[in-house]
Tab-separated table of C-alpha atoms and ligand atoms in Angstrom:
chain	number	residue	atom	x	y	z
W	152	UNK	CA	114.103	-4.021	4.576
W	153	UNK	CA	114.412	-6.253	1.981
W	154	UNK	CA	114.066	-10.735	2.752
W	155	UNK	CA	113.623	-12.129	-0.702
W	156	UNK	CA	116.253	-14.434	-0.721
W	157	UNK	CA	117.469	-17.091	2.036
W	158	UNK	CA	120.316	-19.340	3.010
W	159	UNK	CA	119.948	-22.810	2.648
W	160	UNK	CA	122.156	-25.139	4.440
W	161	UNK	CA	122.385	-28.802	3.382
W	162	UNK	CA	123.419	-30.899	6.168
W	163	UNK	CA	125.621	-33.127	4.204
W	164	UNK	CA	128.157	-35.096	6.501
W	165	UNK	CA	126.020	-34.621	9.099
W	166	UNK	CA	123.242	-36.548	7.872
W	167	UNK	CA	125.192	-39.836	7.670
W	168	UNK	CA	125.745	-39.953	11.456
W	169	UNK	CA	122.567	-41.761	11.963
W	170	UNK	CA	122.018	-42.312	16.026
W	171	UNK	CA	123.654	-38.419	16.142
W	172	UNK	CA	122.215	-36.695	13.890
W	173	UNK	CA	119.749	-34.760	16.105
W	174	UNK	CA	122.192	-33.980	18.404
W	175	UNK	CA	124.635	-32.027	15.601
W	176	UNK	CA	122.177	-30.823	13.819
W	177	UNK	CA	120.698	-29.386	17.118
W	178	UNK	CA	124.755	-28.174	17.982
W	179	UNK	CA	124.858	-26.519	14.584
W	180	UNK	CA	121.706	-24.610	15.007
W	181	UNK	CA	122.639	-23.438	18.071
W	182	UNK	CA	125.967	-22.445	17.000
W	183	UNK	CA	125.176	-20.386	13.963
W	184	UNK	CA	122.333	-18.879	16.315
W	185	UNK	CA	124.920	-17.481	18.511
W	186	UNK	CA	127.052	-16.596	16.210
W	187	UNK	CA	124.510	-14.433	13.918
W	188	UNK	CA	123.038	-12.686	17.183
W	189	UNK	CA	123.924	-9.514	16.515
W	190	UNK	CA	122.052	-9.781	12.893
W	191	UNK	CA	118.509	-9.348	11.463
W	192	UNK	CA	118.348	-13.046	10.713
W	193	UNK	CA	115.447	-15.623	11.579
W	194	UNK	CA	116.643	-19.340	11.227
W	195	UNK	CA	114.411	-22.159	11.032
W	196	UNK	CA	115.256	-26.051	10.472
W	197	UNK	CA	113.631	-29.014	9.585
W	198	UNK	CA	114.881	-32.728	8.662
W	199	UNK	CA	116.857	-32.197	5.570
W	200	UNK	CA	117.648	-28.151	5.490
W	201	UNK	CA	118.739	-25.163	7.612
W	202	UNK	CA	117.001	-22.160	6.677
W	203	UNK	CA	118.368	-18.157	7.283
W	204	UNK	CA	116.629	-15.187	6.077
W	205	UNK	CA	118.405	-12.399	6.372
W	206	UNK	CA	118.808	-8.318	5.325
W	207	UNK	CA	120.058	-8.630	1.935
W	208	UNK	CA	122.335	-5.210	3.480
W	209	UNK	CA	124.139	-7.892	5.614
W	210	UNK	CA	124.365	-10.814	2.933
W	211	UNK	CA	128.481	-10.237	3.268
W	212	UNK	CA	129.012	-10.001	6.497
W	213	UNK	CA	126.874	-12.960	7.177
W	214	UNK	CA	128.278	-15.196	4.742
W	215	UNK	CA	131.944	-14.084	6.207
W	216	UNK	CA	130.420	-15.795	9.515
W	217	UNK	CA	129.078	-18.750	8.243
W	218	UNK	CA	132.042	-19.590	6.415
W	219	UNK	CA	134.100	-20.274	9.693
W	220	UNK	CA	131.630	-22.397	11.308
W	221	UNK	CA	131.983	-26.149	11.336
W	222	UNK	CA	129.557	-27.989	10.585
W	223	UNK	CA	128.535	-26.596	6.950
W	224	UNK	CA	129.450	-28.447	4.055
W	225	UNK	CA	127.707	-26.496	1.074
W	226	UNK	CA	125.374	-23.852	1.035
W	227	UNK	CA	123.130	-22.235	-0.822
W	228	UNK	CA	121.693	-17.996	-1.866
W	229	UNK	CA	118.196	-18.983	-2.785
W	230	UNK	CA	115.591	-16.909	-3.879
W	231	UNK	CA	111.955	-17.252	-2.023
W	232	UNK	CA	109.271	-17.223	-4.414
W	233	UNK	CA	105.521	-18.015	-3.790
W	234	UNK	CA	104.045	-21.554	-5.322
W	235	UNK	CA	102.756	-20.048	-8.300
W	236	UNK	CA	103.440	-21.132	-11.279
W	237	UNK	CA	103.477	-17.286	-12.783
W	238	UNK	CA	105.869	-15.904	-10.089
W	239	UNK	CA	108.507	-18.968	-10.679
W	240	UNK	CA	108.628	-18.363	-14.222
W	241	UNK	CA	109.684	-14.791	-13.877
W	242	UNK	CA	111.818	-15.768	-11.111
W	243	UNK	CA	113.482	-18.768	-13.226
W	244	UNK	CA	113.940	-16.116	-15.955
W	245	UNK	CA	115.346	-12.957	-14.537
W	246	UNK	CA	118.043	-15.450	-12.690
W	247	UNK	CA	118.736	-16.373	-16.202
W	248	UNK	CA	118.828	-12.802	-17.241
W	249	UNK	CA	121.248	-11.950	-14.386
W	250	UNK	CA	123.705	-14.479	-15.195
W	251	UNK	CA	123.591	-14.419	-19.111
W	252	UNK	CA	124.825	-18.307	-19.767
W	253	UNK	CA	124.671	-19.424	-23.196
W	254	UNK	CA	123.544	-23.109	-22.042
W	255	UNK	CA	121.014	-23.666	-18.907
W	256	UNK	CA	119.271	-26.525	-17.913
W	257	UNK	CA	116.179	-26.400	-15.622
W	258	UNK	CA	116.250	-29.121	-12.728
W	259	UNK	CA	112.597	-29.139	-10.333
W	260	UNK	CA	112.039	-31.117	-7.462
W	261	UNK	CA	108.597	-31.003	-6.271
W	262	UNK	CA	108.397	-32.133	-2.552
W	263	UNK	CA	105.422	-30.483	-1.971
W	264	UNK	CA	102.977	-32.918	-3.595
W	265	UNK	CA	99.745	-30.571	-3.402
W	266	UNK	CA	101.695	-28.316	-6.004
W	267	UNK	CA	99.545	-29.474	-9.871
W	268	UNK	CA	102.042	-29.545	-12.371
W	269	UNK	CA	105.238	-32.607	-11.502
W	270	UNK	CA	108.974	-32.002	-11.659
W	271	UNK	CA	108.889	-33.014	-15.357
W	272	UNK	CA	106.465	-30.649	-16.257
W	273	UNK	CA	107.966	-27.981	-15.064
W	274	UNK	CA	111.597	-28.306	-16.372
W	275	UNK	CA	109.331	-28.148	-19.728
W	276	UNK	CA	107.736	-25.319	-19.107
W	277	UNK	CA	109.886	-22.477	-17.096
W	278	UNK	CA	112.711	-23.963	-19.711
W	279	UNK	CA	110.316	-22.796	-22.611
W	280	UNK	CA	109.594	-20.082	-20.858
W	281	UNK	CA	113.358	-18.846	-21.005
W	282	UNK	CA	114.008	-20.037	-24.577
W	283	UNK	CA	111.098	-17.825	-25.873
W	284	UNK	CA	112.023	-14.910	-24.054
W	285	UNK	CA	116.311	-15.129	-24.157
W	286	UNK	CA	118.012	-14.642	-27.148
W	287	UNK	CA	120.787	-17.011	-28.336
W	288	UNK	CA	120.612	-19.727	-25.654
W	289	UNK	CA	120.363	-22.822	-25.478
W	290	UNK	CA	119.116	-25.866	-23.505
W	291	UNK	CA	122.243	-28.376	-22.485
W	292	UNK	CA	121.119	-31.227	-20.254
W	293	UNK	CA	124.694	-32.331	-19.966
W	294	UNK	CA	126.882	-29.697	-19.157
W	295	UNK	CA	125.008	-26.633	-18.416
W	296	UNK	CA	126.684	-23.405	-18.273
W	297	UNK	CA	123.875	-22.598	-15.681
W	298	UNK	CA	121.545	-25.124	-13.971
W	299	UNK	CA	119.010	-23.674	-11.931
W	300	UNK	CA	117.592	-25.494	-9.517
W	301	UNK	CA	113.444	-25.367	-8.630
W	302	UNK	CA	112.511	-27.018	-5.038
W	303	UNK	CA	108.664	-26.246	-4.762
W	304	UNK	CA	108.115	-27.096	-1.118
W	305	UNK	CA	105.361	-26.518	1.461
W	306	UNK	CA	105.506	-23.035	1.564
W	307	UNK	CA	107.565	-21.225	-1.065
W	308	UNK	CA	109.458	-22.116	-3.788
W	309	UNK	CA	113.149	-21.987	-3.762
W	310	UNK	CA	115.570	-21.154	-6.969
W	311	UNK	CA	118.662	-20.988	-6.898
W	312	UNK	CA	121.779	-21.635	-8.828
W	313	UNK	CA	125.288	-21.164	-7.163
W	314	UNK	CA	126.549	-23.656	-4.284
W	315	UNK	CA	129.150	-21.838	-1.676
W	316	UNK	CA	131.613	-24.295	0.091
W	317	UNK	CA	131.558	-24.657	3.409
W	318	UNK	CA	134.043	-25.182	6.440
W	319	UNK	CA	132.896	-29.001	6.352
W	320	UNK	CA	134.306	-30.764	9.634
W	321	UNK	CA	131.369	-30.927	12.499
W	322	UNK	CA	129.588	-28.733	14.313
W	323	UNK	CA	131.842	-27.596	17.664
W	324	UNK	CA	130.916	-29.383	20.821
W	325	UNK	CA	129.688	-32.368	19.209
W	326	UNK	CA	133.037	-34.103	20.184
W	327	UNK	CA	133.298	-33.085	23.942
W	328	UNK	CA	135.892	-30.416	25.317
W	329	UNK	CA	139.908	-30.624	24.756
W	330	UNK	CA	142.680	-28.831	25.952
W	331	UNK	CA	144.976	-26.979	24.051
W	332	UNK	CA	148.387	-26.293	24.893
W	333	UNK	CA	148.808	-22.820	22.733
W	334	UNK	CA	152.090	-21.340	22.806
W	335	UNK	CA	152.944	-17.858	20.770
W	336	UNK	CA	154.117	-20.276	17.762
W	337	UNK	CA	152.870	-21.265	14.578
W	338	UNK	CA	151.693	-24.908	15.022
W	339	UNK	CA	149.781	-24.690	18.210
W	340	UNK	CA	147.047	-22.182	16.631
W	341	UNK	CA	146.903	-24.534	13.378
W	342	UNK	CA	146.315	-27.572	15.873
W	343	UNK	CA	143.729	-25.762	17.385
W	344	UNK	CA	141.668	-25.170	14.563
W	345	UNK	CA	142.380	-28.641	13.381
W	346	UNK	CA	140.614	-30.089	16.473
W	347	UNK	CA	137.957	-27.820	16.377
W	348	UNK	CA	137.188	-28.827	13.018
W	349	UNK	CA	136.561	-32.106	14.217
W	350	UNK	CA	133.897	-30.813	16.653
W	351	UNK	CA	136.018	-30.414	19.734
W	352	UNK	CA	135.092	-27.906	22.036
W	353	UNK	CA	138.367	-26.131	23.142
W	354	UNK	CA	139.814	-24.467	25.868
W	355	UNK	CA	143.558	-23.265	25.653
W	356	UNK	CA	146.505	-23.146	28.449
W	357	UNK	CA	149.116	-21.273	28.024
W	358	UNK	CA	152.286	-21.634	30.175
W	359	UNK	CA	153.953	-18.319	31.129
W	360	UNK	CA	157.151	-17.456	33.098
W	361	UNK	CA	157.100	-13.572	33.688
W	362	UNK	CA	159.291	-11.932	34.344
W	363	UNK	CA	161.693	-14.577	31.548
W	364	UNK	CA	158.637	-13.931	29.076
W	365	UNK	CA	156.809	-10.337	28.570
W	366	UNK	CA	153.756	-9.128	28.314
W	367	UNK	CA	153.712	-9.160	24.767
W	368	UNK	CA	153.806	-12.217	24.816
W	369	UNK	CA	150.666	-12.907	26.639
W	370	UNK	CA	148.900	-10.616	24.472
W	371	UNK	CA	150.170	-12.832	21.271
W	372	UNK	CA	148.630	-15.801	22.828
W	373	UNK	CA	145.147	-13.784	24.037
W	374	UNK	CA	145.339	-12.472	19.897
W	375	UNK	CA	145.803	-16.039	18.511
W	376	UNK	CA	142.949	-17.522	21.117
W	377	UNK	CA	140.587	-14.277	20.135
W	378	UNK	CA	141.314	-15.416	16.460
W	379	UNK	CA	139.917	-18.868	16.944
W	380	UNK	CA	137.483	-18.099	18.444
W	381	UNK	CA	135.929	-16.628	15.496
W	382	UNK	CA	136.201	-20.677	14.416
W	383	UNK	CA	133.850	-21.262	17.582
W	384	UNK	CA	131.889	-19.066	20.090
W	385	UNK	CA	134.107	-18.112	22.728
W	386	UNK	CA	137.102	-19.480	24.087
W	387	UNK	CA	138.289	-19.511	27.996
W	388	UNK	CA	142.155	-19.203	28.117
W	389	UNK	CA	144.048	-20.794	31.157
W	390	UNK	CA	146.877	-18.772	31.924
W	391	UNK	CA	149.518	-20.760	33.868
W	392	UNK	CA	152.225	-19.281	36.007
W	393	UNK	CA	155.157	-21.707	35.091
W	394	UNK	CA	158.342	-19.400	36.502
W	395	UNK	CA	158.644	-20.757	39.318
W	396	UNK	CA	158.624	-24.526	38.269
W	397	UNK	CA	161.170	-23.338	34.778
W	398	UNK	CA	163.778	-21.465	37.560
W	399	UNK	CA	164.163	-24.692	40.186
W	400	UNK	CA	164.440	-27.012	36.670
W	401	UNK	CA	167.102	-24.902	35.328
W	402	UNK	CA	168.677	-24.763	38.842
W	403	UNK	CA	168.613	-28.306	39.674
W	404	UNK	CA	168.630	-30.492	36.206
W	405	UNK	CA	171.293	-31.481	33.798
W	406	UNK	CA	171.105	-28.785	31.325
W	407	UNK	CA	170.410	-31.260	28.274
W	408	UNK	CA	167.127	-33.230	30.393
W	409	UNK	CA	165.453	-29.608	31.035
W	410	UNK	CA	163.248	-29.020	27.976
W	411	UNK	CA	162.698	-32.865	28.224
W	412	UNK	CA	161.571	-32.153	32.344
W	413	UNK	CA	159.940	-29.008	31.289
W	414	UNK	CA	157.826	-30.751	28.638
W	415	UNK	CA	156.868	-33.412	31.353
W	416	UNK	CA	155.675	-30.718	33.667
W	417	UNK	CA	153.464	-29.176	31.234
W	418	UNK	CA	151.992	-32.190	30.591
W	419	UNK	CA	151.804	-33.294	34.316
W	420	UNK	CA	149.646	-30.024	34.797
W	421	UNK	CA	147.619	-30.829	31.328
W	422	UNK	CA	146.562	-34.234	33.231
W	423	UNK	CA	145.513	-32.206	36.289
W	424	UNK	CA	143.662	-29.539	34.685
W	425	UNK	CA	142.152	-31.879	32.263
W	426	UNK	CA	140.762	-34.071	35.011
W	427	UNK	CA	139.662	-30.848	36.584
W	428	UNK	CA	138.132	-28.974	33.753
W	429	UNK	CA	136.844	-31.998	32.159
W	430	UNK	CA	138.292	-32.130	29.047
W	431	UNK	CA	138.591	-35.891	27.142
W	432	UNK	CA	141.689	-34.759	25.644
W	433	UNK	CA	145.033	-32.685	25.235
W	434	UNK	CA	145.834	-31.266	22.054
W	435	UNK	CA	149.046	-29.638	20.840
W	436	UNK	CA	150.806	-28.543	17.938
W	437	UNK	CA	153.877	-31.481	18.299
W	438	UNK	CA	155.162	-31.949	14.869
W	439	UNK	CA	157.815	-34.844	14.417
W	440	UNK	CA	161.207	-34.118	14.251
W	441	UNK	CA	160.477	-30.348	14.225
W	442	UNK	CA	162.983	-29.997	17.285
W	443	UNK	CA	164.815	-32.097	19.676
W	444	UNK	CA	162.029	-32.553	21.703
W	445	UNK	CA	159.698	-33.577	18.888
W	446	UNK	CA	161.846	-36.718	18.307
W	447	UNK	CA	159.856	-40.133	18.954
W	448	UNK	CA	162.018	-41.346	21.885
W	449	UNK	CA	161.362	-37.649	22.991
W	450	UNK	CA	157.487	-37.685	23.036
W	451	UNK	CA	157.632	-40.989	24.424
W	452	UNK	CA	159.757	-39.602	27.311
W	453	UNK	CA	157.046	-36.888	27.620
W	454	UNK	CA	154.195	-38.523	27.096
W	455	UNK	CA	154.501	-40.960	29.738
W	456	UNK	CA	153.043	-38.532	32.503
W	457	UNK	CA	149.589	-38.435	31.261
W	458	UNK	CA	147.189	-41.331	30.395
W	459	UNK	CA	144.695	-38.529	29.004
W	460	UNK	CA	145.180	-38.877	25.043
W	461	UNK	CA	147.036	-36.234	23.136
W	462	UNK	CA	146.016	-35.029	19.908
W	463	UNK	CA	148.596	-33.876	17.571
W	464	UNK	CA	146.767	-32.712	14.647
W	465	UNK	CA	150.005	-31.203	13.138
W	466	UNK	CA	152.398	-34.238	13.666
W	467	UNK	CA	152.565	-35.825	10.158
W	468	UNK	CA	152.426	-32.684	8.381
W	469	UNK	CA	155.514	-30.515	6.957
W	470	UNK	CA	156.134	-26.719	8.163
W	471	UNK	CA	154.998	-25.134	5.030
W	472	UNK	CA	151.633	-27.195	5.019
W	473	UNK	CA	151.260	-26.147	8.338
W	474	UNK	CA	152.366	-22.260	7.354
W	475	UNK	CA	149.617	-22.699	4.437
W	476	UNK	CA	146.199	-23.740	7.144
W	477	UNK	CA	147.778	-20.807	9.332
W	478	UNK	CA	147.590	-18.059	6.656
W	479	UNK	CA	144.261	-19.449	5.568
W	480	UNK	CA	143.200	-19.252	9.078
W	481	UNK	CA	144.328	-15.557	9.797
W	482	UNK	CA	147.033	-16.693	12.556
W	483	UNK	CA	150.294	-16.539	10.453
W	484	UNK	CA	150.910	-12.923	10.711
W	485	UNK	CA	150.234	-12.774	14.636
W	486	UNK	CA	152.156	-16.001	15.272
W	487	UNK	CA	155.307	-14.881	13.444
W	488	UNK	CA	155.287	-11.564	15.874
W	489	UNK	CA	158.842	-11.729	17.808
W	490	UNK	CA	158.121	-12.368	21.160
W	491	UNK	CA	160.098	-15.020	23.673
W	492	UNK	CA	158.229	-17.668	24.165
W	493	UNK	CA	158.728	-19.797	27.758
W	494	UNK	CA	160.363	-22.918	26.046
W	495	UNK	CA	162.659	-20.302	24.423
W	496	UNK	CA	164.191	-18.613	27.160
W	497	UNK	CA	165.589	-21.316	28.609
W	498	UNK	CA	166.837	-23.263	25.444
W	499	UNK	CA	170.012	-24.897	26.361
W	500	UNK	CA	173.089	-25.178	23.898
W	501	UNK	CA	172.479	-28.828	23.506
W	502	UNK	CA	169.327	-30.268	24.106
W	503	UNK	CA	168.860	-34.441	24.380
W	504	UNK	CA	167.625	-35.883	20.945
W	505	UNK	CA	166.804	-39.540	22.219
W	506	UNK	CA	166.196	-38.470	26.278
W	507	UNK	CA	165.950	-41.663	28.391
W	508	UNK	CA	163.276	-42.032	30.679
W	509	UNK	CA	165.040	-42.934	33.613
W	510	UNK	CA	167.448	-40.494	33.459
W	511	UNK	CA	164.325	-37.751	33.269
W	512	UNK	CA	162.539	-39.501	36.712
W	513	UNK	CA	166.435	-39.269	38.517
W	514	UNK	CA	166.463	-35.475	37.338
W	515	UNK	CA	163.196	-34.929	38.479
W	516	UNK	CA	163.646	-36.142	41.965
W	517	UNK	CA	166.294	-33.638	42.662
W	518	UNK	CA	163.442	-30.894	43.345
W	519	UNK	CA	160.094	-31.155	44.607
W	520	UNK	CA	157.812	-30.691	41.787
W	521	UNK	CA	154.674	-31.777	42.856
W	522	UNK	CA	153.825	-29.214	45.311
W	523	UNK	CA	154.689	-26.251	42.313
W	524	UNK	CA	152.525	-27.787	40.341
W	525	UNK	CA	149.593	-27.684	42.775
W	526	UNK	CA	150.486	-24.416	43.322
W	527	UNK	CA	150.800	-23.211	40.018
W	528	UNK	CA	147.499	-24.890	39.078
W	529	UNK	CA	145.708	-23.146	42.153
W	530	UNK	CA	146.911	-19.581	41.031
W	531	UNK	CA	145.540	-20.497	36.676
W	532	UNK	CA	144.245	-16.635	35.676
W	533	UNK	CA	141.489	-17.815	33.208
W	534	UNK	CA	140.155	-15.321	30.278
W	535	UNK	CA	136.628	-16.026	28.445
W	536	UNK	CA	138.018	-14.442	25.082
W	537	UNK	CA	135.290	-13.605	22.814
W	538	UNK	CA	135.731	-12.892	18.548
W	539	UNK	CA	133.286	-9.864	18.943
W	540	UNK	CA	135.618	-8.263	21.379
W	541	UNK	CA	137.432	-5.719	19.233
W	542	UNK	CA	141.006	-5.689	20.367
W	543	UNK	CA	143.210	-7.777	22.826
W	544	UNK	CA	144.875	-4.935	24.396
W	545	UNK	CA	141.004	-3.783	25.789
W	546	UNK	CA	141.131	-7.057	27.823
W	547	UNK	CA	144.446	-6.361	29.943
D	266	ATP	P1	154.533	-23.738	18.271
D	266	ATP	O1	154.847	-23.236	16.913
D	266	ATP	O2	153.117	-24.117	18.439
D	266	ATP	O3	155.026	-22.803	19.349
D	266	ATP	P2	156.929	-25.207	18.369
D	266	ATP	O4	157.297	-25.742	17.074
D	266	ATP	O5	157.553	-23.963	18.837
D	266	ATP	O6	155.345	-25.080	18.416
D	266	ATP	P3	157.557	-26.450	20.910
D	266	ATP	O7	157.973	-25.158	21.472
D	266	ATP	O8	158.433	-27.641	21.068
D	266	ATP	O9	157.207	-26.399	19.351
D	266	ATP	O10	156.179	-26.844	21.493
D	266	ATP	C1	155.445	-27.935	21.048
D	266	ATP	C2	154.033	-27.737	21.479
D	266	ATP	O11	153.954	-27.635	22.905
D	266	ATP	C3	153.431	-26.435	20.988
D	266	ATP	O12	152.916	-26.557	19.681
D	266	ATP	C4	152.372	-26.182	22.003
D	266	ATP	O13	151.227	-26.967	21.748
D	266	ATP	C5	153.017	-26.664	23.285
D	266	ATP	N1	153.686	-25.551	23.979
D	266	ATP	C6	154.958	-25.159	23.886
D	266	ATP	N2	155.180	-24.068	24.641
D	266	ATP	C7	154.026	-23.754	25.240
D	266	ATP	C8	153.586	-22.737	26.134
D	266	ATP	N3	154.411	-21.793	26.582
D	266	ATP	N4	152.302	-22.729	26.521
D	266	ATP	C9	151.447	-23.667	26.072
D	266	ATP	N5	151.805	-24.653	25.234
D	266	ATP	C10	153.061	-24.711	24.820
D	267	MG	MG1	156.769	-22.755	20.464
């Protein structure tokens, strides 16, 4: 077992939310805690750092975790050496010796004021140190091939040279719970992780109308919610019934209103469940003009159910930008699997581009919605989906 080297992680953003900043710096802690449970890790805090120690075995699959959690602007792979003045100077030097630069720089910060010899001092010495004992390099105060960095502080000394980006964003849950509405598609995953990024806690609903939409289906959506959750800790996933509610639509409606009604019925049961589960928000992965119901007279139409604000993290952006966050984020290749999706199905020939809204109310009266909805929202099948579970299919 081997712990001579730790994480460091710089709290960055975080720091500048003043009246917060216990609170997500607290939420991060927790986080990473829960997400490195099943590690040989010990991870302390105090006002300006996170600290991990860890088996240098698992330095991979650790850093593979930390990079997807929010919250983490830069980190750092520091070595832990004692305060001594002897042990730093080899330390300093065989860093050197790993790396082989041709310019370094030395750069010490001495919090620890009960350490004898000041920053200054020590730049001087450990970068004499490494001139006498390295051939053919050089000091450059400038632009240093290599700048090491010294922080003697109360009880070891760190060095350390490389800075890993983070996620950035803020730590999940800071922001309060939203909704998602995740379909099998592209955008809604991207949206997803978009919110989360921002700190919101999410839970995802997925509208289903079996026997119109498989099985397969449902297991895209569980695969894309399992996927984010690697983003977060775990995920519950609401699984709406929405046949029932899609057949009397399509029986009763002009065919042209009933992705416009449709749309208003998902978001009639996103108001209900959000009051219910307590979420501050709905989020989805609306994009304009994507499709005839993504029009601005069309979202207007929709959006008039619900006084709960949407988030559409994905609105202003173009497909491909949105095809480039959802191969970064690992849910292009499950997204683009061929399933039917429930607003597919039913796609009429024709859909209304600019829907008006009192045309959509007359439609609507011709069945009686309200009680489906109740109904459907009584009979929600939720799933706690969890990254560490290995494969969807094991859920079913
Ligand atoms: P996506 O790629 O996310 O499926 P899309 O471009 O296919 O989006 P629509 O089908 O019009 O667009 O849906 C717009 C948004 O409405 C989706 O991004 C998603 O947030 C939500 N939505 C659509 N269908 C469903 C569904 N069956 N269950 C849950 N949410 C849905
Ligand atoms: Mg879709």
């Amino acid at each position: 077992m081997n712990m001579d080297k730790v994480i460091l992680i710089k709290y960055g953003e975080l720091s500048t939310k003043k009246g917060n900043r216990n609170f997500f710096i607290n939420t991060l802690y927790k986080n990473i805690e829960k997400k490195l449970e099943n590690y040989h890790v010990t991870l302390k805090k105090d006002r300006s750092h996170m600290y991990i120690e860890f088996l240098n075995e698992e330095f991979y699959k650790i850093k593979g975790i930390i990079d997807k959690i929010f919250g983490i602007h830069k980190y750092i792979l520091a070595n832990i050496v004692e305060n001594d003045l002897e042990k730093i100077k080899e330390n300093v030097l065989s860093s050197i010796l790993e790396n082989h630069p041709t310019t370094f720089k030395i750069e010490t910060k001495r919090s620890n004021k009960e350490f004898p010899i000041t920053s200054c001092e020590m730049n001087n010495l450990l970068g004499g140190y490494v001139l006498k004992n390295v051939e053919d390099i050089k000091v450059d105060v400038h632009n240093p091939e290599m700048l090491v960095k010294v922080e003697i502080r109360e009880k070891n000394t760190y060095v350390y040279s490389h800075e890993y980006m983070g996620s950035g964003g803020y730590p999940v849950g800071t922001q309060g719970m939203g909704l998602l509405m995740l379909s099998g598609g592209i955008d809604s995953p991207v949206a997803g992780y978009m919110a989360m990024k921002r700190g919101i806690k999410l839970e995802c609903v997925y509208f289903e109308a079996i026997p119109h939409t498989s099985l397969e289906a449902r297991n895209k959506v569980i695969e894309l919610t399992r996927i984010l959750s690697n983003y977060t800790n775990s995920i519950n996933l609401h699984i709406v019934n929405f046949t029932k509610i899609q057949e009397e639509i399509y029986r009763n409606c002009r065919s042209d209103y009933c992705i416009t009604i449709m749309r208003r019925m998902m978001y009639r049961i996103m108001d209900k469940i959000s009051k219910k589960y307590k979420g501050y928000v709905i989020i989805n992965g609306e994009s304009i003009g994507q499709v005839a119901s993504q029009t601005l007279t069309s979202m207007s139409v929709i959006n008039s159910v619900t006084n709960v604000p949407v988030i559409r993290p994905v609105a202003c952006l173009d497909k491909l930008e949105i095809i480039s966050i959802a191969r970064k984020i690992g849910t292009y290749e499950t997204s683009i699997l061929p399933y039917e999706d429930c607003c597919t199905v039913f796609v009429p020939k024709h859909p209304v581009i600019n829907p008006k809204l009192e045309v959509a109310i007359k439609e609507e009266e011709k069945f009686d919605y309200e009680s489906l909805i109740d109904l459907a929202i009584e009979n929600i099948d939720t799933l706690k989906i969890d990254s560490k579970e290995e494969k969807f299919s094991d859920l079913l």
